[in-house]
Backbone as JSON, one array per atom type, in Angstrom:
{
  "sequence": "MLYEAPLVAFTVLAQTAVGAHLTMNGFQTFSKLPSISEARMNIARFAVLVLMGVGFIFSTTHLGSPLRAFNALNRVGSAALSNEILTGAGFLSLAGLYWLMTVLKIGSEGIRKSINGLSIVVGVVFMFAMANVYQIETVPAWYTSMTTVAFWFTVVTSGLMFGYTLLNVLNVSAEGINRSMMWAGVTLIALNIAFAVMHTLYFAGISTAIHSGLQQITQLSGYVAGHVVLLAAAAALWLYAELFAAPERQKNLFVVMAFVVLFVAEILGRNVFYGMHFTSGLY",
  "N": [[-53.87, -2.72, -55.69], [-53.61, -6.3, -56.26], [-55.95, -8.19, -57.97], [-57.19, -11.4, -57.51], [-54.57, -12.65, -57.59], [-53.15, -15.21, -57.96], [-54.51, -16.24, -60.22], [-54.11, -14.24, -62.09], [-51.33, -14.46, -62.44], [-51.17, -17.16, -63.32], [-52.69, -17.22, -65.76], [-51.36, -15.32, -67.41], [-48.72, -16.32, -67.44], [-49.15, -18.91, -68.55], [-50.24, -18.27, -71.06], [-48.11, -16.86, -72.14], [-46.21, -18.9, -72.25], [-47.38, -20.74, -74.07], [-47.51, -19.09, -76.33], [-44.77, -18.63, -76.76], [-43.97, -21.23, -77.31], [-45.31, -21.68, -79.73], [-44.03, -19.7, -81.23], [-41.31, -20.54, -81.3], [-41.58, -22.95, -82.64], [-42.51, -22.04, -85.08], [-40.26, -20.57, -85.85], [-38.37, -22.63, -86.05], [-39.42, -24.03, -88.16], [-39.03, -22.38, -90.37], [-36.31, -22.07, -90.6], [-32.95, -23.26, -91.01], [-31.34, -25.25, -88.84], [-28.13, -25.66, -87.41], [-26.39, -28.41, -85.74], [-25.41, -27.56, -83.22], [-27.09, -25.44, -82.67], [-29.52, -26.73, -82.41], [-29.19, -28.0, -79.98], [-29.19, -25.79, -78.31], [-31.74, -24.89, -78.78], [-33.16, -26.82, -77.43], [-32.64, -26.07, -74.82], [-34.01, -23.65, -74.78], [-36.63, -24.56, -75.16], [-36.95, -25.99, -72.81], [-36.97, -23.89, -70.99], [-39.43, -22.76, -71.6], [-41.12, -24.82, -70.76], [-40.6, -24.74, -68.02], [-41.65, -22.22, -67.4], [-44.37, -22.68, -67.94], [-44.84, -24.64, -66.04], [-44.45, -23.21, -63.65], [-46.61, -21.52, -63.88], [-48.74, -23.34, -63.52], [-48.28, -24.02, -60.87], [-48.99, -21.64, -59.58], [-51.71, -21.69, -60.23], [-52.66, -23.84, -58.72], [-52.47, -22.82, -56.16], [-54.61, -21.15, -56.12], [-56.68, -22.97, -56.21], [-56.43, -24.06, -53.74], [-55.56, -26.59, -52.99], [-53.4, -28.87, -54.63], [-54.55, -31.34, -55.19], [-57.19, -30.88, -55.7], [-57.33, -30.24, -58.33], [-57.46, -32.65, -59.66], [-59.99, -33.48, -58.93], [-61.47, -31.65, -60.35], [-61.33, -32.63, -62.89], [-63.36, -34.39, -63.16], [-65.51, -33.47, -64.56], [-64.98, -33.18, -67.25], [-65.55, -31.94, -70.47], [-68.13, -31.03, -69.93], [-67.77, -28.96, -68.14], [-66.2, -25.84, -68.09], [-63.89, -25.2, -66.63], [-62.81, -27.71, -66.05], [-62.16, -28.55, -68.63], [-60.2, -26.67, -69.23], [-58.16, -27.34, -67.39], [-57.57, -29.97, -68.2], [-56.72, -29.64, -70.92], [-54.61, -27.9, -70.52], [-52.85, -29.41, -68.93], [-52.43, -31.41, -70.77], [-51.11, -30.04, -72.83], [-48.7, -29.28, -71.53], [-47.68, -31.81, -70.92], [-47.35, -33.03, -73.46], [-45.62, -31.22, -74.77], [-43.49, -31.4, -73.03], [-42.85, -34.1, -73.32], [-42.04, -34.17, -75.99], [-39.77, -32.54, -75.84], [-38.15, -34.1, -74.12], [-37.83, -36.45, -75.63], [-36.46, -35.42, -77.78], [-34.08, -34.47, -76.63], [-32.97, -36.85, -75.62], [-32.86, -38.31, -77.89], [-34.89, -40.14, -78.58], [-37.02, -42.36, -80.3], [-38.24, -42.03, -83.72], [-37.66, -39.34, -86.09], [-40.03, -38.64, -87.3], [-42.0, -39.49, -85.47], [-41.4, -37.84, -83.3], [-41.92, -35.34, -84.45], [-44.65, -35.59, -84.87], [-45.65, -35.72, -82.24], [-44.85, -33.19, -81.38], [-46.36, -31.6, -83.14], [-48.91, -32.27, -82.25], [-48.77, -31.19, -79.7], [-48.79, -28.49, -80.3], [-51.36, -28.15, -81.39], [-52.96, -28.89, -79.17], [-52.1, -26.92, -77.41], [-53.15, -24.59, -78.59], [-55.89, -25.18, -78.41], [-56.06, -25.24, -75.65], [-55.71, -22.52, -75.03], [-58.09, -21.39, -76.02], [-59.88, -22.8, -74.42], [-59.19, -21.79, -71.93], [-60.02, -19.11, -72.16], [-62.73, -19.55, -72.42], [-63.53, -20.27, -69.89], [-64.18, -17.93, -68.65], [-66.45, -17.0, -69.81], [-69.02, -16.08, -68.6], [-72.36, -15.64, -68.06], [-73.51, -13.99, -66.12], [-71.57, -12.18, -65.47], [-70.97, -9.35, -66.77], [-68.72, -7.92, -67.74], [-66.96, -9.82, -68.54], [-68.32, -11.58, -70.17], [-68.06, -11.7, -73.15], [-66.77, -11.57, -76.5], [-64.5, -10.11, -76.48], [-62.98, -10.85, -74.33], [-61.75, -13.26, -75.1], [-60.2, -12.26, -77.22], [-58.51, -10.48, -75.83], [-57.05, -12.28, -74.25], [-55.73, -13.72, -76.25], [-54.13, -11.72, -77.32], [-52.19, -11.51, -75.39], [-50.94, -13.96, -75.76], [-49.83, -13.68, -78.37], [-48.2, -11.46, -78.13], [-46.68, -11.22, -75.6], [-45.9, -13.9, -75.58], [-44.63, -14.18, -78.1], [-42.56, -12.34, -77.71], [-41.18, -13.51, -75.56], [-40.3, -15.9, -76.72], [-38.68, -14.83, -78.76], [-36.78, -13.54, -77.17], [-35.52, -15.72, -75.86], [-34.42, -17.06, -78.08], [-32.56, -15.18, -78.97], [-30.91, -14.61, -76.74], [-29.78, -17.1, -76.37], [-28.42, -17.25, -78.66], [-29.4, -18.31, -81.11], [-31.0, -17.43, -83.21], [-31.23, -15.65, -86.43], [-30.21, -12.65, -88.18], [-32.0, -11.7, -90.19], [-34.4, -13.1, -89.67], [-34.8, -12.26, -87.05], [-35.34, -9.53, -87.47], [-37.76, -9.64, -88.87], [-39.41, -10.89, -86.95], [-39.35, -8.94, -84.99], [-40.65, -6.72, -86.22], [-43.17, -7.84, -86.63], [-43.89, -8.34, -83.97], [-43.88, -5.73, -82.81], [-45.89, -4.55, -84.3], [-48.08, -6.09, -83.47], [-48.11, -5.39, -80.76], [-48.79, -2.7, -80.98], [-51.38, -2.97, -82.0], [-52.45, -4.24, -79.81], [-52.39, -2.2, -77.92], [-54.28, -0.44, -79.04], [-56.51, -2.09, -78.87], [-56.67, -2.38, -76.09], [-57.51, 0.15, -75.32], [-60.06, 0.2, -76.52], [-61.21, -1.92, -75.1], [-61.23, -0.89, -72.52], [-63.04, 1.23, -72.83], [-65.29, -0.27, -73.34], [-65.61, -1.57, -70.86], [-66.17, 0.69, -69.3], [-68.66, 1.38, -70.2], [-70.45, -0.41, -69.15], [-73.27, -1.16, -67.17], [-75.06, -2.11, -64.33], [-77.68, -3.26, -62.09], [-76.74, -2.43, -59.54], [-74.1, -1.84, -59.92], [-71.51, 0.08, -61.43], [-69.76, 0.26, -64.34], [-68.12, 2.34, -65.17], [-67.43, 3.61, -62.78], [-65.99, 1.55, -61.56], [-63.86, 1.09, -63.38], [-62.63, 3.5, -63.22], [-61.51, 3.42, -60.68], [-59.56, 1.63, -61.25], [-57.88, 2.94, -62.91], [-55.17, 3.61, -62.76], [-53.87, 1.17, -63.2], [-54.77, 0.66, -65.77], [-53.6, 2.77, -67.2], [-50.91, 2.18, -66.68], [-50.68, -0.27, -67.99], [-51.0, 0.43, -70.74], [-48.95, 2.35, -71.11], [-46.63, 0.87, -70.49], [-46.77, -1.11, -72.45], [-46.27, 0.43, -74.73], [-43.69, 1.27, -74.07], [-42.32, -1.16, -74.07], [-42.47, -1.85, -76.78], [-40.93, 0.24, -77.85], [-38.42, -0.28, -76.69], [-37.88, -2.76, -77.83], [-37.72, -2.09, -80.55], [-35.47, -0.4, -80.44], [-33.53, -2.2, -79.55], [-33.31, -3.96, -81.72], [-32.76, -2.33, -83.95], [-30.81, -0.41, -83.3], [-29.05, -1.14, -81.22], [-25.86, -2.15, -81.12], [-23.55, -3.89, -80.13], [-23.62, -7.35, -79.21], [-24.14, -8.1, -76.54], [-25.24, -5.75, -75.51], [-27.53, -5.54, -77.08], [-28.92, -7.89, -76.31], [-29.4, -7.26, -73.64], [-31.22, -5.13, -73.85], [-33.26, -6.49, -75.13], [-34.07, -8.36, -73.19], [-34.92, -6.55, -71.24], [-37.06, -5.41, -72.63], [-38.81, -7.59, -72.79], [-39.37, -8.06, -70.04], [-40.63, -5.66, -69.34], [-42.85, -5.77, -71.04], [-44.09, -8.09, -70.08], [-44.78, -7.32, -67.47], [-46.57, -5.32, -68.15], [-48.66, -6.85, -69.23], [-49.43, -8.23, -66.95], [-50.48, -6.12, -65.43], [-52.58, -5.37, -67.11], [-54.14, -7.72, -67.04], [-54.85, -7.67, -64.39], [-56.62, -5.57, -64.36], [-58.68, -6.75, -65.79], [-59.57, -8.83, -64.01], [-60.24, -7.19, -61.92], [-62.55, -6.07, -62.81], [-64.58, -7.74, -62.17], [-67.82, -8.18, -61.53], [-71.25, -8.9, -60.81], [-74.34, -9.13, -62.69], [-76.55, -9.11, -61.14], [-78.35, -8.37, -58.06], [-76.38, -8.19, -56.09]],
  "CA": [[-53.86, -4.11, -55.23], [-53.8, -7.3, -57.3], [-57.16, -8.98, -57.84], [-56.98, -12.8, -57.89], [-53.16, -12.71, -58.01], [-52.75, -16.5, -58.55], [-55.08, -16.4, -61.56], [-53.4, -13.29, -62.94], [-50.04, -15.07, -62.75], [-51.36, -18.38, -64.1], [-53.14, -16.96, -67.13], [-50.31, -14.63, -68.19], [-47.61, -17.26, -67.62], [-49.55, -19.97, -69.47], [-50.37, -17.69, -72.4], [-46.75, -16.56, -72.6], [-45.56, -20.18, -72.57], [-47.94, -21.26, -75.32], [-47.07, -18.2, -77.39], [-43.35, -18.9, -77.02], [-43.91, -22.55, -77.94], [-45.7, -21.47, -81.12], [-42.98, -18.9, -81.86], [-40.11, -21.34, -81.56], [-41.9, -23.92, -83.68], [-42.51, -21.29, -86.33], [-38.86, -20.27, -86.18], [-37.69, -23.87, -86.45], [-39.96, -24.43, -89.46], [-38.52, -21.52, -91.44], [-34.85, -21.89, -90.52], [-32.13, -24.47, -90.99], [-30.53, -25.17, -87.62], [-27.0, -26.58, -87.23], [-26.54, -29.28, -84.57], [-25.19, -26.82, -81.98], [-28.29, -24.63, -82.43], [-30.56, -27.64, -81.94], [-28.96, -28.19, -78.54], [-29.63, -24.56, -77.64], [-33.2, -24.87, -78.87], [-33.66, -27.66, -76.35], [-32.59, -25.24, -73.61], [-35.11, -22.69, -74.89], [-37.88, -25.29, -74.94], [-37.02, -26.31, -71.39], [-37.37, -22.65, -70.31], [-40.88, -22.64, -71.8], [-41.75, -25.8, -69.87], [-40.48, -24.22, -66.65], [-42.62, -21.13, -67.28], [-45.69, -23.28, -67.86], [-44.91, -25.31, -64.75], [-44.64, -22.18, -62.62], [-47.99, -21.09, -64.01], [-49.6, -24.33, -62.88], [-48.1, -23.9, -59.41], [-49.85, -20.53, -59.17], [-53.12, -22.07, -60.35], [-53.02, -24.72, -57.61], [-52.66, -22.01, -54.95], [-55.98, -20.64, -56.18], [-57.58, -24.08, -55.89], [-56.27, -24.37, -52.33], [-54.78, -27.83, -52.89], [-53.19, -29.47, -55.95], [-55.4, -32.51, -55.37], [-58.49, -30.45, -56.21], [-57.26, -30.23, -59.79], [-57.91, -33.97, -60.12], [-61.45, -33.5, -58.77], [-62.06, -30.84, -61.42], [-61.34, -33.42, -64.12], [-64.55, -35.24, -63.18], [-66.55, -32.91, -65.44], [-64.4, -32.86, -68.56], [-66.54, -31.91, -71.54], [-69.31, -30.25, -69.53], [-67.36, -27.82, -67.32], [-65.11, -25.1, -68.74], [-62.67, -25.3, -65.82], [-62.26, -29.05, -66.26], [-61.55, -28.56, -69.96], [-58.97, -25.88, -69.15], [-57.14, -28.12, -66.67], [-57.19, -31.11, -69.03], [-55.94, -29.21, -72.08], [-53.36, -27.32, -70.02], [-51.98, -30.53, -68.55], [-52.09, -32.1, -72.01], [-50.08, -29.25, -73.51], [-47.43, -29.4, -70.8], [-47.2, -33.19, -71.04], [-46.9, -33.29, -74.83], [-44.44, -30.39, -75.03], [-42.42, -31.98, -72.23], [-42.47, -35.38, -73.92], [-41.28, -33.86, -77.2], [-38.45, -32.06, -75.4], [-37.39, -35.23, -73.59], [-37.49, -37.35, -76.73], [-35.45, -34.74, -78.61], [-32.82, -34.44, -75.89], [-32.44, -38.21, -75.49], [-32.89, -38.94, -79.22], [-35.78, -41.29, -78.5], [-38.0, -42.4, -81.37], [-37.87, -41.49, -85.03], [-37.96, -37.92, -86.27], [-41.45, -38.53, -87.63], [-42.77, -39.61, -84.23], [-41.17, -36.62, -82.53], [-42.66, -34.25, -85.11], [-46.09, -35.81, -84.62], [-45.92, -35.31, -80.86], [-44.72, -31.74, -81.34], [-47.53, -31.04, -83.81], [-50.05, -32.46, -81.35], [-48.62, -30.23, -78.6], [-49.21, -27.19, -80.83], [-52.82, -28.17, -81.48], [-53.51, -28.89, -77.81], [-51.81, -25.61, -76.84], [-54.15, -23.64, -79.12], [-57.18, -25.53, -77.78], [-55.92, -24.81, -74.25], [-55.93, -21.07, -74.95], [-59.53, -21.14, -76.17], [-60.53, -23.35, -73.23], [-58.96, -20.85, -70.85], [-60.9, -17.95, -72.36], [-64.1, -20.0, -72.25], [-63.81, -20.32, -68.45], [-64.67, -16.62, -68.2], [-67.68, -16.65, -70.51], [-70.06, -16.25, -67.57], [-73.44, -14.73, -68.43], [-73.82, -13.04, -65.04], [-70.45, -11.24, -65.3], [-71.02, -8.66, -68.06], [-67.41, -7.46, -68.22], [-66.25, -10.99, -69.07], [-69.16, -12.33, -71.1], [-67.91, -11.03, -74.44], [-65.66, -12.09, -77.31], [-63.31, -9.31, -76.19], [-62.17, -11.62, -73.38], [-60.9, -14.16, -75.89], [-59.23, -11.44, -77.96], [-57.52, -9.98, -74.87], [-56.18, -13.4, -73.89], [-54.87, -14.05, -77.38], [-53.12, -10.68, -77.48], [-51.07, -11.89, -74.51], [-50.25, -15.08, -76.42], [-49.06, -13.27, -79.55], [-47.24, -10.4, -77.82], [-45.76, -11.69, -74.56], [-45.36, -15.18, -76.02], [-43.67, -13.93, -79.17], [-41.4, -11.65, -77.13], [-40.41, -14.47, -74.77], [-39.62, -16.77, -77.66], [-37.63, -14.03, -79.39], [-35.74, -13.32, -76.16], [-34.78, -16.97, -75.69], [-33.65, -17.34, -79.29], [-31.45, -14.24, -79.07], [-29.99, -14.8, -75.61], [-29.08, -18.36, -76.6], [-27.69, -17.09, -79.93], [-29.91, -19.28, -82.07], [-31.67, -16.78, -84.33], [-30.46, -14.95, -87.45], [-30.6, -11.24, -88.26], [-33.19, -11.51, -91.02], [-35.56, -13.61, -88.93], [-34.97, -11.34, -85.92], [-35.98, -8.3, -87.93], [-39.16, -9.96, -89.19], [-40.11, -11.14, -85.69], [-39.48, -7.67, -84.29], [-41.71, -5.92, -86.84], [-44.45, -8.5, -86.33], [-44.18, -8.12, -82.55], [-44.2, -4.32, -82.57], [-47.22, -4.33, -84.89], [-49.06, -6.71, -82.57], [-48.19, -4.57, -79.54], [-49.57, -1.5, -81.34], [-52.78, -3.4, -82.05], [-52.83, -4.53, -78.42], [-52.66, -0.9, -77.28], [-55.57, 0.03, -79.56], [-57.56, -2.94, -78.29], [-56.78, -2.07, -74.65], [-58.34, 1.35, -75.23], [-61.42, -0.23, -76.82], [-61.68, -2.75, -73.99], [-61.49, 0.02, -71.4], [-64.29, 1.93, -73.14], [-66.36, -1.26, -73.15], [-65.79, -1.7, -69.41], [-66.77, 1.92, -68.77], [-70.05, 1.47, -70.63], [-71.28, -1.43, -68.49], [-74.06, -0.68, -66.02], [-76.0, -3.1, -63.82], [-78.6, -2.72, -61.09], [-76.05, -1.75, -58.44], [-72.69, -1.64, -60.25], [-71.19, 0.97, -62.53], [-68.48, -0.04, -64.96], [-67.32, 3.56, -65.2], [-66.87, 3.81, -61.44], [-65.0, 0.51, -61.31], [-62.68, 1.28, -64.21], [-61.96, 4.7, -62.7], [-60.69, 2.96, -59.57], [-58.46, 0.85, -61.82], [-57.28, 3.77, -63.96], [-53.71, 3.53, -62.67], [-53.45, -0.07, -63.86], [-55.04, 0.84, -67.2], [-52.54, 3.64, -67.73], [-49.65, 1.44, -66.63], [-50.72, -1.27, -69.04], [-50.79, 1.06, -72.04], [-47.62, 2.99, -71.14], [-45.6, -0.17, -70.53], [-46.82, -1.73, -73.77], [-45.55, 1.33, -75.64], [-42.28, 1.24, -73.69], [-41.77, -2.44, -74.53], [-42.3, -1.74, -78.23], [-39.8, 1.14, -78.1], [-37.19, -1.01, -76.32], [-37.69, -3.8, -78.83], [-37.24, -1.4, -81.75], [-34.09, 0.06, -80.21], [-32.65, -3.37, -79.47], [-33.12, -4.57, -83.03], [-32.3, -1.4, -84.97], [-29.74, 0.5, -82.91], [-28.09, -1.72, -80.26], [-24.86, -2.85, -81.95], [-22.91, -5.06, -79.51], [-24.58, -8.42, -78.91], [-24.53, -8.03, -75.12], [-26.13, -4.61, -75.33], [-28.8, -5.9, -77.69], [-29.6, -8.86, -75.45], [-29.85, -6.56, -72.44], [-32.45, -4.4, -74.19], [-34.28, -7.49, -75.44], [-34.57, -8.86, -71.9], [-35.67, -5.45, -70.64], [-38.32, -5.28, -73.36], [-39.71, -8.67, -72.38], [-39.8, -7.84, -68.66], [-41.59, -4.55, -69.36], [-44.06, -6.27, -71.68], [-44.71, -9.05, -69.18], [-45.4, -6.54, -66.4], [-47.72, -4.66, -68.76], [-49.75, -7.82, -69.33], [-49.88, -8.48, -65.58], [-51.34, -4.99, -65.07], [-53.8, -5.48, -67.9], [-54.94, -8.83, -66.53], [-55.39, -7.23, -63.1], [-57.81, -4.78, -64.7], [-59.71, -7.72, -66.18], [-60.13, -9.45, -62.8], [-60.82, -6.12, -61.11], [-63.88, -5.74, -63.36], [-65.53, -8.81, -61.86], [-69.04, -7.93, -60.75], [-72.36, -9.6, -61.45], [-75.45, -8.3, -63.18], [-77.65, -9.22, -60.2], [-78.51, -7.38, -57.0], [-75.41, -8.44, -55.03]],
  "C": [[-54.05, -5.05, -56.41], [-55.05, -8.11, -56.99], [-56.86, -10.4, -58.33], [-55.56, -13.02, -58.41], [-52.74, -14.07, -58.57], [-53.27, -16.7, -59.97], [-54.44, -15.44, -62.55], [-52.09, -13.92, -63.4], [-50.21, -16.29, -63.65], [-51.71, -18.08, -65.55], [-52.04, -16.31, -67.97], [-49.13, -15.56, -68.44], [-47.95, -18.34, -68.65], [-49.65, -19.44, -70.89], [-49.01, -17.34, -72.98], [-46.04, -17.84, -73.02], [-46.07, -20.75, -73.89], [-47.49, -20.4, -76.5], [-45.61, -18.42, -77.76], [-43.17, -20.25, -77.71], [-44.26, -22.44, -79.42], [-44.61, -20.71, -81.88], [-41.78, -19.74, -82.23], [-40.36, -22.43, -82.6], [-41.96, -23.25, -85.04], [-41.11, -20.98, -86.8], [-38.15, -21.51, -86.71], [-38.17, -24.34, -87.83], [-39.31, -23.67, -90.6], [-37.01, -21.3, -91.4], [-34.16, -23.25, -90.51], [-31.17, -24.38, -89.82], [-29.35, -26.14, -87.66], [-27.17, -27.35, -85.92], [-26.36, -28.53, -83.26], [-26.4, -25.96, -81.64], [-29.43, -25.49, -81.94], [-30.42, -27.89, -80.45], [-29.43, -26.96, -77.76], [-31.15, -24.42, -77.7], [-33.81, -25.72, -77.77], [-33.65, -26.91, -75.02], [-33.75, -24.25, -73.61], [-36.45, -23.37, -74.62], [-38.05, -25.67, -73.46], [-37.45, -25.08, -70.59], [-38.87, -22.43, -70.44], [-41.63, -23.6, -70.89], [-41.72, -25.33, -68.42], [-41.51, -23.12, -66.42], [-44.03, -21.67, -67.13], [-45.88, -23.98, -66.52], [-45.13, -24.34, -63.61], [-46.08, -21.67, -62.67], [-48.95, -22.04, -63.34], [-49.46, -24.3, -61.36], [-48.97, -22.77, -58.87], [-51.32, -20.92, -59.22], [-53.55, -22.97, -59.2], [-53.18, -23.95, -56.31], [-54.05, -21.41, -54.94], [-56.98, -21.73, -55.81], [-57.52, -24.45, -54.41], [-55.42, -25.6, -52.1], [-54.6, -28.4, -54.29], [-54.12, -30.65, -56.23], [-56.77, -32.13, -55.93], [-58.51, -30.38, -57.73], [-57.75, -31.55, -60.37], [-59.43, -34.09, -59.98], [-62.13, -32.75, -59.9], [-62.16, -31.61, -62.72], [-62.57, -34.31, -64.23], [-65.6, -34.75, -64.17], [-65.96, -32.46, -66.77], [-65.48, -32.96, -69.63], [-67.73, -31.05, -71.21], [-68.96, -29.01, -68.72], [-66.13, -27.16, -67.94], [-63.8, -25.23, -67.97], [-62.01, -26.66, -65.99], [-61.55, -29.14, -67.61], [-60.23, -27.78, -69.97], [-57.85, -26.68, -68.49], [-56.64, -29.28, -67.54], [-56.3, -30.68, -70.2], [-54.61, -28.59, -71.66], [-52.36, -28.4, -69.64], [-51.53, -31.3, -69.79], [-51.0, -31.37, -72.78], [-48.73, -29.42, -72.85], [-46.84, -30.8, -70.97], [-46.63, -33.47, -72.43], [-45.64, -32.5, -75.17], [-43.24, -30.94, -74.26], [-41.92, -33.29, -72.82], [-41.63, -35.15, -75.18], [-39.86, -33.39, -76.84], [-37.58, -33.22, -74.93], [-36.94, -36.18, -74.7], [-36.41, -36.74, -77.63], [-34.09, -34.75, -77.93], [-32.16, -35.81, -75.87], [-32.41, -38.97, -76.81], [-33.72, -40.23, -79.21], [-36.79, -41.23, -79.65], [-37.49, -41.8, -82.67], [-38.23, -40.01, -85.1], [-39.43, -37.71, -86.57], [-42.33, -38.59, -86.39], [-42.62, -38.34, -83.4], [-41.92, -35.44, -83.13], [-44.16, -34.37, -84.87], [-46.48, -35.37, -83.22], [-45.83, -33.8, -80.73], [-45.93, -31.07, -81.99], [-48.77, -31.15, -82.94], [-49.98, -31.47, -80.19], [-49.05, -28.83, -79.04], [-50.73, -27.1, -80.87], [-53.45, -28.08, -80.1], [-53.25, -27.54, -77.13], [-52.81, -24.56, -77.3], [-55.51, -23.9, -78.5], [-57.19, -25.08, -76.32], [-56.2, -23.32, -74.1], [-57.41, -20.72, -75.11], [-60.31, -21.67, -74.96], [-60.38, -22.41, -72.05], [-59.89, -19.64, -70.96], [-62.35, -18.32, -72.09], [-64.51, -20.09, -70.78], [-64.5, -19.03, -67.99], [-65.9, -16.14, -68.97], [-68.87, -16.94, -69.6], [-71.15, -15.2, -67.8], [-73.7, -13.66, -67.38], [-72.69, -12.06, -64.75], [-70.3, -10.49, -66.63], [-69.67, -8.22, -68.61], [-66.63, -8.6, -68.87], [-67.0, -11.68, -70.19], [-69.18, -11.64, -72.47], [-66.74, -11.66, -75.18], [-64.38, -11.31, -77.07], [-62.4, -10.01, -75.18], [-61.21, -12.56, -74.12], [-59.83, -13.39, -76.64], [-58.13, -10.94, -77.03], [-56.53, -11.08, -74.48], [-55.22, -13.73, -75.03], [-53.83, -12.97, -77.66], [-51.93, -10.95, -76.56], [-50.26, -13.01, -75.14], [-49.32, -14.57, -77.51], [-48.1, -12.12, -79.29], [-46.22, -10.89, -76.79], [-45.12, -13.02, -74.96], [-44.32, -15.02, -77.11], [-42.4, -13.29, -78.63], [-40.55, -12.61, -76.31], [-39.64, -15.42, -75.67], [-38.46, -16.07, -78.34], [-36.47, -13.82, -78.43], [-34.88, -14.57, -75.98], [-33.88, -17.26, -76.89], [-32.42, -16.44, -79.4], [-30.44, -14.44, -77.96], [-29.17, -16.08, -75.8], [-28.36, -18.38, -77.95], [-28.09, -18.15, -80.95], [-30.4, -18.59, -83.34], [-30.69, -16.12, -85.29], [-31.02, -13.55, -87.64], [-31.88, -11.03, -89.05], [-34.46, -11.95, -90.31], [-35.85, -12.71, -87.73], [-35.74, -10.1, -86.33], [-37.46, -8.53, -88.23], [-39.98, -10.17, -87.92], [-40.34, -9.84, -84.95], [-40.62, -6.84, -84.88], [-43.08, -6.53, -86.59], [-44.85, -8.23, -84.89], [-44.59, -6.7, -82.24], [-45.58, -3.99, -83.14], [-48.31, -4.89, -83.99], [-49.21, -5.94, -81.27], [-49.0, -3.31, -79.81], [-51.06, -1.83, -81.41], [-53.3, -3.7, -80.65], [-53.17, -3.24, -77.68], [-54.02, -0.37, -77.73], [-56.71, -0.78, -78.97], [-57.76, -2.64, -76.82], [-57.65, -0.84, -74.44], [-59.81, 1.0, -75.48], [-62.02, -1.04, -75.67], [-62.03, -1.89, -72.78], [-62.8, 0.77, -71.61], [-65.48, 0.99, -72.97], [-66.65, -1.43, -71.66], [-66.55, -0.5, -68.85], [-68.25, 2.03, -69.11], [-70.98, 0.48, -69.97], [-72.01, -0.82, -67.29], [-75.04, -1.78, -65.62], [-76.87, -2.44, -62.75], [-77.89, -1.94, -60.0], [-74.58, -1.47, -58.74], [-72.54, -0.71, -61.45], [-69.8, 0.63, -63.07], [-67.55, 1.16, -64.96], [-66.66, 3.81, -63.85], [-65.76, 2.79, -61.16], [-63.72, 0.74, -62.11], [-61.92, 2.53, -63.79], [-61.05, 4.33, -61.54], [-59.45, 2.2, -60.06], [-57.65, 1.65, -62.85], [-55.75, 3.73, -63.94], [-53.17, 2.3, -63.36], [-53.67, 0.02, -65.37], [-53.94, 1.66, -67.85], [-51.2, 2.91, -67.76], [-49.57, 0.4, -67.72], [-50.35, -0.67, -70.39], [-49.38, 1.64, -72.15], [-46.52, 1.94, -71.25], [-45.6, -0.94, -71.84], [-46.03, -0.89, -74.77], [-44.05, 1.31, -75.35], [-41.61, -0.04, -74.18], [-41.52, -2.41, -76.03], [-41.09, -0.87, -78.57], [-38.47, 0.45, -77.79], [-36.87, -2.08, -77.35], [-37.14, -3.21, -80.13], [-35.78, -0.98, -81.58], [-33.12, -1.12, -80.2], [-32.32, -3.92, -80.85], [-32.46, -3.63, -84.04], [-31.04, -0.62, -84.6], [-28.69, -0.1, -81.97], [-27.11, -2.6, -81.03], [-24.23, -4.06, -81.27], [-23.97, -6.09, -79.1], [-25.06, -8.36, -77.46], [-25.5, -6.9, -74.88], [-27.51, -4.91, -75.91], [-29.58, -6.85, -76.79], [-30.13, -8.23, -74.18], [-31.16, -5.83, -72.71], [-33.59, -5.35, -74.53], [-34.9, -8.03, -74.16], [-35.4, -7.79, -71.2], [-37.03, -5.3, -71.3], [-39.31, -6.36, -72.94], [-40.24, -8.45, -70.97], [-40.86, -6.74, -68.6], [-42.91, -5.01, -69.95], [-44.82, -7.23, -70.77], [-45.42, -8.33, -68.03], [-46.64, -5.83, -66.92], [-48.91, -5.61, -68.84], [-50.29, -8.21, -67.95], [-50.84, -7.37, -65.15], [-52.66, -5.05, -65.83], [-54.72, -6.59, -67.41], [-55.55, -8.47, -65.18], [-56.63, -6.37, -63.31], [-58.97, -5.72, -65.03], [-60.37, -8.34, -64.95], [-60.76, -8.41, -61.89], [-62.21, -5.71, -61.57], [-64.9, -6.83, -63.08], [-66.65, -8.28, -60.97], [-70.2, -8.53, -61.53], [-73.45, -8.63, -61.87], [-76.65, -8.36, -62.24], [-77.64, -8.13, -59.15], [-77.57, -7.65, -55.83], [-74.01, -8.34, -55.59]]
}
């Protein structure tokens, strides 16, 4: 079963969107794009905005009503959830504004770059704000720096893979940059696998008055195994797509498959995280 399905979807979608936003900005910084590629980049950026928007839709289903998100803003600065909503909305607004200004050629290039740079900063702050929501002292499985690390692994793996997929499917990227992104992504996935094992061992070692981390993680063992196996499969598909798939259509097919597999892996991993929710008290 999926624990807190709306939150699983929201966190993974948002982290993937921010990671893809960072990836495409990094790509644009280190490459010279012709005018036709800039138009395709706008399509890629719009896809990131859609992904982030879908994530927010899932988050409002958890709140029960979209209007409650506005109530949560009453405690900005003092409540972690309020900070998450504010920075998330800020990221989406700034990234969307930059996309709109670029498409319509509004404002000078300097102004557009400033807004884009601000969207990057707010996106990074948003990711830390999201992780901070789960730093709850009475929930031992979450009250650790490993929560922040786990969230960021989704940003740098699923986000990088989504950005890479968009750039390749839209025929924007170049072979040299593709190869570098692939090796970076596969390395990060390998580190993610190692961290997932460490995180699982940490979960298993938790013990409270009436809860056993080992018992809980045993019940979630299928999701743990699925997470690790699919991460490895995504890395293998990515390697094959970049090194062995010759025709462009075949390569793009394997790239899309790799992203889907990686995204599902992160969904399973996040389900383990929410499944480990229990308090240190007597209830």
